[in-house]
Amino acid sequence: MVIIPSEARVHNPRKGVVHSMSLENSAQAGSATQPQGGGISMPDEIGVLVNFPLESEYVEAIEAVDLRVRVLRVYEPKGEGTAASDEAGDAWRQVTGDELDALLARAQIYFGFRFPVEWLDRSPRLKWAQLSSAGSDHMLRAGLFDKRPDLLLTTASGVHEIPISEHIIAMILHFSRGIDIAVRNQALHRWERYSPREANGASVCMVGYGPIARRAAILCKSLGMTVSAVRASLNEQMPTDGVVERFYPVHDLNSVLAESDYVVIAAPRTPQSEGMIGKEQFAVMKPGAVLINISRGALVDQPTMIEALQQGRLGGAGLDVVEPEPLPEDSPLWDMSHVLITPHVSGSNPNYNKRVTELFTDNLARYLKGEPLKNSVEKERGY
């Protein structure tokens, strides 16, 4: 079962159970103010539009936060016990047309992945969008704040730290232990010994240091790796925090790249970070270094990366993200033996809906009480 925030339990007669909520009473909850800018009265119904397949137990957890909350499903289960992992076409019915318009007209809150910006004109009551993804760059590039500058936008940052940090470690070990060589030889039915390396003693640089990179840094250190990190918020180098040996500002990126055996791209996509790993950066990288990208493909100059791989200057690349997606069938990356491609699945895991619903119900309780929301996107910063 999903864990409902302790500050958000209330008796919900619709479910016949007692859930938790710290609002003193429903009337007081109804006069809660928005966390960023002025008070508004809450309506009798608070419509939450959920735009992804979400199991009924999590829908109930959302509605348990407040008596007025009504979940409006864009994806409706066709039967009892339908799981989000079931094939959408077989197990879930997607609401479209006039039926969708009716839901959009009722929605004050959006909960889902990519919010179609064209829906804004059909969502006059929308006040807040809680994304189920860690990134919001696609929304900002689509002009979300241009069309609705007062809209609150929050992300699911932190929900992905366990699976993606494990994915980073898997990619590091793939190259350090020569798993790429073993897989290639197995396909050829070839028993050929080779000399794996160790992650222990190798250096790794985290480009970006959010929740994902922080957990990955802990795992890397536990393997005996030396960890450094580049942070956009810094103006000068900073010493260790107990895990990272040294923090670098972005203007020192090239110097730390020259010393790193592994480079992990974990920064958010913003206008400033697009193409941040380009010709100059590949030229200064340590010969034989491995690049791992779990952020966005646009942060890396892909043609230059391909050239560095073809020339052997780059020892390997672990790519969960590319530009564009899906990767075209004729891309040379597919046939490179020292490239590992996963189709943007590093954040996928069987606990996703549970974790993202826990985050959302916590934020929903905060929203109703007029408290600051977790993971608010600052439009000036871009994340």
PDB file of C-alpha atoms in Angstrom, residues 53 85 153 193 211 216 239 270 299 339 367 373:
ATOM      1  CA  PRO A  53      -2.295   4.427 -15.857  1.00  0.00           C
ATOM      2  CA  SER A  85       2.343  -2.535 -16.191  1.00  0.00           C
ATOM      3  CA  LEU A 153       4.899  23.439 -11.714  1.00  0.00           C
ATOM      4  CA  ARG A 193      39.820 -14.857 -22.138  1.00  0.00           C
ATOM      5  CA  PRO A 211      19.416  13.432  -5.840  1.00  0.00           C
ATOM      6  CA  ALA A 216      25.295   7.377  -7.426  1.00  0.00           C
ATOM      7  CA  PRO A 239      36.318  20.595  -0.623  1.00  0.00           C
ATOM      8  CA  THR A 270      18.343  24.017 -19.644  1.00  0.00           C
ATOM      9  CA  LEU A 299      23.463  17.912 -23.275  1.00  0.00           C
ATOM     10  CA  VAL A 339      28.554   1.594 -26.796  1.00  0.00           C
ATOM     11  CA  TYR A 367      -0.820  22.703  -1.391  1.00  0.00           C
ATOM     12  CA  LEU A 373       5.735  22.577  -2.472  1.00  0.00           C
TER      13      LEU A 373
END
